[in-house]
Amino acid sequence: MIRIPQHIADAMIRHAHEELPDEACGLLTGTDGMVQKQFTMTNTDHSPEHFSFDPREQFAVLKEARKLGQKIIANYHSHPLSPARPSEEDVRLAFDPAIVYIIISLAGETPVINAFRLLDGRMQPCQLQIT
């Protein structure tokens, strides 16, 4: 399970809207499955269909998380026009079973946030609690 404070969930949705028409992406840090901090990242692909993180930004987040006594526990990205489920590319690029993969869909009238974990090479739904 991953727990996300409401203000961080709201910030992720806001970030997704700000990056339209492209996908937004970011990292979430915390401890014991509880998100404590959001880091918005640059989608270096500048694409509505896929994203890539800037390696320098990733390294800076890792350093900041360590300084705070936290770990990167999730990454997130948006799907501007498709459901909040992993695309074939999302599955192909997922490699870390230790983190949660969060997808925010803006395809409907109301944003949808879903979480997934990589288990046995497949993306499986993960319980998400927004508090």
XYZ file of N, CA and C in Angstrom:
393
model
N 0.847 -1.181 0.000
C 0.000 0.000 0.000
C 0.892 1.245 0.000
N 0.396 2.268 -0.660
C 1.057 3.570 -0.620
C 0.029 4.592 -0.155
N 0.465 5.489 0.719
C -0.411 6.536 1.251
C 0.104 7.891 0.776
N -0.803 8.687 0.232
C -0.441 10.009 -0.291
C -1.327 11.052 0.385
N -0.728 12.053 1.015
C -1.543 13.132 1.578
C -2.346 13.842 0.477
N -3.535 14.290 0.823
C -4.414 14.937 -0.154
C -3.727 16.105 -0.849
N -2.966 16.916 -0.109
C -2.344 18.094 -0.736
C -1.308 17.690 -1.794
N -0.663 16.531 -1.616
C 0.296 16.071 -2.628
C -0.454 15.495 -3.820
N -1.523 14.745 -3.591
C -2.349 14.252 -4.699
C -2.878 15.421 -5.529
N -3.348 16.464 -4.849
C -3.842 17.657 -5.554
C -2.728 18.314 -6.365
N -1.525 18.362 -5.804
C -0.384 18.971 -6.504
C 0.011 18.154 -7.733
N -0.078 16.836 -7.635
C 0.234 15.992 -8.796
C -0.773 16.234 -9.920
N -2.038 16.333 -9.566
C -3.077 16.602 -10.570
C -2.860 17.981 -11.184
N -2.537 18.961 -10.361
C -2.260 20.309 -10.862
C -1.081 20.272 -11.839
N -0.023 19.557 -11.473
C 1.152 19.421 -12.334
C 0.754 18.775 -13.667
N -0.080 17.739 -13.620
C -0.532 17.076 -14.847
C -1.263 18.060 -15.761
N -2.125 18.896 -15.188
C -2.848 19.902 -15.981
C -1.891 20.945 -16.554
N -0.915 21.364 -15.762
C 0.041 22.395 -16.213
C 0.877 21.933 -17.396
N 1.144 20.644 -17.484
C 2.008 20.120 -18.551
C 1.257 19.772 -19.832
N -0.076 19.845 -19.814
C -0.839 19.541 -21.028
C -0.340 20.366 -22.205
N -0.262 19.815 -23.385
C -0.780 18.504 -23.786
C 0.187 17.352 -23.516
N 1.351 17.632 -22.932
C 2.348 16.589 -22.689
C 2.075 15.846 -21.385
N 2.721 14.694 -21.255
C 2.679 13.959 -19.998
C 3.524 14.699 -18.964
N 3.025 14.754 -17.751
C 3.797 15.267 -16.616
C 4.458 14.068 -15.944
N 5.551 14.325 -15.237
C 6.200 13.235 -14.509
C 6.863 13.787 -13.258
N 7.063 12.910 -12.282
C 7.691 13.329 -11.049
C 8.031 12.153 -10.164
N 8.659 12.464 -9.051
C 9.061 11.466 -8.067
C 8.451 11.814 -6.713
N 8.174 10.779 -5.932
C 7.617 10.941 -4.599
C 8.558 10.264 -3.606
N 8.875 10.972 -2.532
C 9.753 10.405 -1.512
C 8.997 10.266 -0.199
N 9.523 9.401 0.653
C 8.909 9.194 1.953
C 9.521 7.998 2.633
N 8.792 7.485 3.608
C 9.233 6.319 4.359
C 8.044 5.415 4.642
N 8.304 4.129 4.712
C 7.291 3.137 5.099
C 5.983 3.273 4.313
N 6.081 3.540 3.013
C 4.895 3.623 2.176
C 4.104 4.907 2.309
N 4.595 5.865 3.092
C 3.913 7.155 3.265
C 4.671 8.227 2.505
N 4.024 8.830 1.522
C 4.645 9.897 0.742
C 4.740 11.140 1.612
N 5.936 11.741 1.615
C 6.145 12.953 2.391
C 6.494 14.153 1.516
N 6.992 13.890 0.291
C 7.401 15.008 -0.549
C 7.247 14.644 -2.016
N 6.802 15.628 -2.793
C 6.654 15.500 -4.242
C 7.741 16.315 -4.925
N 8.312 15.745 -5.969
C 9.284 16.450 -6.795
C 8.788 16.418 -8.231
N 8.405 17.581 -8.758
C 8.033 17.632 -10.169
C 9.312 17.541 -10.987
N 9.218 16.846 -12.107
C 10.378 16.626 -12.951
C 10.079 17.152 -14.351
N 11.131 17.352 -15.116
C 10.997 17.753 -16.508
C 10.822 16.507 -17.366
N 9.782 16.497 -18.185
C 9.622 15.434 -19.179
C 10.500 15.819 -20.362
N 11.678 15.237 -20.426
C 12.628 15.625 -21.479
C 12.166 15.200 -22.862
N 11.162 14.324 -22.949
C 10.605 13.936 -24.255
C 9.608 14.975 -24.775
N 9.040 15.773 -23.869
C 8.028 16.774 -24.247
C 6.993 16.152 -25.176
N 6.370 15.072 -24.692
C 5.452 14.281 -25.513
C 4.157 14.005 -24.766
N 3.027 13.949 -25.493
C 1.768 13.568 -24.871
C 1.607 12.049 -24.731
N 2.591 11.276 -25.233
C 2.463 9.818 -25.232
C 3.532 9.089 -24.428
N 4.581 9.774 -24.020
C 5.610 9.132 -23.210
C 6.433 10.190 -22.496
N 7.254 9.719 -21.563
C 8.068 10.654 -20.789
C 9.430 10.041 -20.511
N 10.385 10.911 -20.232
C 11.699 10.523 -19.723
C 12.094 11.551 -18.682
N 12.739 11.076 -17.613
C 13.249 11.973 -16.584
C 14.588 12.551 -17.012
N 14.882 13.749 -16.529
C 16.203 14.349 -16.682
C 17.109 13.692 -15.632
N 18.185 13.020 -16.057
C 19.051 12.317 -15.091
C 19.626 13.228 -14.003
N 19.937 14.474 -14.336
C 20.463 15.396 -13.314
C 19.409 15.686 -12.254
N 18.162 15.855 -12.689
C 17.079 16.082 -11.729
C 16.868 14.847 -10.855
N 16.938 13.664 -11.445
C 16.789 12.431 -10.669
C 17.847 12.345 -9.580
N 19.081 12.632 -9.945
C 20.179 12.566 -8.982
C 19.970 13.584 -7.866
N 19.513 14.788 -8.219
C 19.261 15.826 -7.211
C 18.165 15.376 -6.241
N 17.126 14.717 -6.741
C 16.058 14.219 -5.866
C 16.607 13.141 -4.937
N 17.418 12.244 -5.473
C 18.005 11.190 -4.652
C 18.834 11.784 -3.518
N 19.643 12.784 -3.827
C 20.454 13.449 -2.796
C 19.575 14.130 -1.751
N 18.541 14.829 -2.202
C 17.638 15.519 -1.272
C 16.895 14.519 -0.390
N 16.436 13.426 -0.976
C 15.723 12.407 -0.204
C 16.627 11.840 0.887
N 17.856 11.537 0.528
C 18.800 11.001 1.520
C 19.033 12.004 2.641
N 19.156 13.280 2.269
C 19.362 14.330 3.266
C 18.184 14.392 4.241
N 16.978 14.131 3.747
C 15.767 14.175 4.564
C 15.494 12.858 5.301
N 16.336 11.857 5.073
C 16.105 10.550 5.678
C 14.981 9.786 5.009
N 14.749 10.075 3.731
C 13.681 9.434 2.968
C 14.279 8.644 1.807
N 13.388 7.950 1.104
C 13.751 7.223 -0.111
C 12.772 7.595 -1.211
N 13.174 7.375 -2.439
C 12.224 7.486 -3.543
C 11.337 6.254 -3.450
N 10.047 6.468 -3.186
C 9.140 5.329 -3.024
C 8.153 5.195 -4.174
N 8.082 6.222 -5.032
C 7.167 6.141 -6.176
C 7.593 7.129 -7.250
N 7.195 6.808 -8.465
C 7.252 7.809 -9.518
C 5.835 7.970 -10.052
N 5.590 9.080 -10.688
C 4.256 9.288 -11.257
C 4.384 9.926 -12.630
N 3.370 9.688 -13.424
C 3.250 10.396 -14.700
C 1.775 10.450 -15.073
N 1.475 11.336 -15.989
C 0.083 11.514 -16.387
C -0.176 10.894 -17.750
N -1.428 10.551 -17.966
C -1.937 10.130 -19.260
C -2.986 11.171 -19.658
N -2.612 12.119 -20.507
C -3.551 13.182 -20.862
C -4.849 12.697 -21.507
N -4.772 11.626 -22.316
C -5.949 11.193 -23.067
C -6.298 9.725 -22.894
N -5.635 9.032 -21.990
C -5.908 7.601 -21.825
C -6.114 7.275 -20.346
N -6.638 6.072 -20.074
C -6.951 5.691 -18.687
C -5.715 5.600 -17.791
N -5.970 5.563 -16.495
C -4.913 5.477 -15.483
C -4.496 4.024 -15.304
N -3.977 3.449 -16.370
C -3.441 2.089 -16.338
C -2.167 2.076 -17.171
N -1.263 1.154 -16.880
C 0.013 1.145 -17.595
C -0.156 0.856 -19.088
N 0.494 1.658 -19.886
C 0.538 1.387 -21.322
C 1.585 0.302 -21.570
N 1.646 -0.199 -22.784
C 2.679 -1.190 -23.119
C 4.066 -0.609 -22.864
N 4.252 0.661 -23.206
C 5.548 1.307 -22.975
C 5.839 1.440 -21.481
N 4.820 1.775 -20.678
C 5.013 1.871 -19.225
C 5.507 0.535 -18.666
N 4.916 -0.557 -19.123
C 5.307 -1.887 -18.651
C 6.729 -2.203 -19.110
N 7.026 -1.904 -20.357
C 8.355 -2.195 -20.917
C 9.456 -1.435 -20.178
N 9.165 -0.211 -19.756
C 10.177 0.625 -19.114
C 10.238 0.481 -17.589
N 9.274 -0.216 -17.011
C 9.280 -0.423 -15.563
C 10.352 -1.457 -15.218
N 11.193 -1.131 -14.258
C 12.277 -2.046 -13.920
C 12.504 -2.204 -12.419
N 11.900 -1.366 -11.604
C 12.216 -1.364 -10.182
C 11.045 -1.886 -9.350
N 11.131 -3.122 -8.846
C 10.032 -3.662 -8.035
C 9.922 -3.030 -6.648
N 10.897 -2.196 -6.272
C 10.887 -1.590 -4.942
C 10.043 -0.320 -4.873
N 9.637 0.223 -6.020
C 8.853 1.464 -5.990
C 7.449 1.236 -6.545
N 6.602 2.213 -6.321
C 5.238 2.207 -6.834
C 5.192 3.122 -8.054
N 4.447 2.689 -9.044
C 4.262 3.461 -10.276
C 2.847 4.034 -10.248
N 2.746 5.357 -10.262
C 1.452 6.029 -10.163
C 1.129 6.684 -11.497
N -0.109 6.466 -11.942
C -0.561 7.055 -13.202
C -1.791 7.909 -12.917
N -1.757 9.127 -13.450
C -2.853 10.079 -13.307
C -3.497 10.236 -14.680
N -4.770 9.904 -14.785
C -5.477 10.079 -16.056
C -6.289 11.363 -16.030
N -6.146 12.129 -17.103
C -6.955 13.336 -17.291
C -7.977 13.125 -18.406
N -8.204 11.863 -18.790
C -9.057 11.557 -19.937
C -10.533 11.841 -19.687
N -10.988 11.759 -18.448
C -12.396 11.987 -18.139
C -12.626 13.359 -17.528
N -13.836 13.562 -17.067
C -14.173 14.843 -16.436
C -13.454 15.020 -15.100
N -13.222 13.912 -14.404
C -12.553 13.934 -13.111
C -11.241 13.166 -13.213
N -10.134 13.726 -12.765
C -8.864 12.986 -12.799
C -8.946 11.697 -11.973
N -8.235 10.690 -12.441
C -8.176 9.402 -11.762
C -6.712 9.090 -11.467
N -6.436 8.652 -10.233
C -5.078 8.268 -9.841
C -5.094 6.790 -9.454
N -4.227 6.011 -10.094
C -4.078 4.599 -9.764
C -2.610 4.287 -9.514
N -2.366 3.248 -8.721
C -1.006 2.849 -8.370
C -0.766 1.399 -8.775
N 0.491 1.113 -9.138
C 0.869 -0.216 -9.601
C 2.252 -0.561 -9.073
N 2.500 -1.868 -8.959
C 3.821 -2.382 -8.593
C 4.247 -3.397 -9.645
N 5.533 -3.512 -9.810
C 6.104 -4.502 -10.708
C 6.304 -5.792 -9.914
N 5.550 -6.837 -10.274
C 5.648 -8.131 -9.600
C 5.811 -9.215 -10.659
N 6.877 -9.963 -10.558
C 7.155 -11.040 -11.514
C 7.105 -10.545 -12.954
N 7.647 -9.350 -13.177
C 7.712 -8.799 -14.527
C 6.405 -8.238 -15.061
N 5.393 -8.154 -14.216
C 4.089 -7.623 -14.651
C 3.670 -6.493 -13.728
N 2.959 -5.538 -14.280
C 2.428 -4.438 -13.474
C 1.115 -4.886 -12.843
N 1.075 -4.843 -11.509
C -0.104 -5.259 -10.752
C -0.645 -4.072 -9.974
N -1.975 -3.955 -9.846
C -2.519 -2.860 -9.043
C -1.989 -2.889 -7.622
N -1.792 -1.710 -7.076
C -1.302 -1.543 -5.709
C -2.328 -0.682 -4.963
N -2.593 -1.036 -3.725
C -3.551 -0.263 -2.946
C -3.022 1.153 -2.728
N -3.863 2.122 -2.980
C -3.537 3.540 -2.852
C -4.519 4.182 -1.893
N -3.980 4.897 -0.933
C -4.843 5.607 0.021
C -4.463 7.079 0.005
N -5.423 7.935 -0.312
C -5.200 9.381 -0.291
C -5.850 9.888 0.996
N -5.001 10.512 1.841
C -5.475 10.901 3.170
C -5.525 12.413 3.339
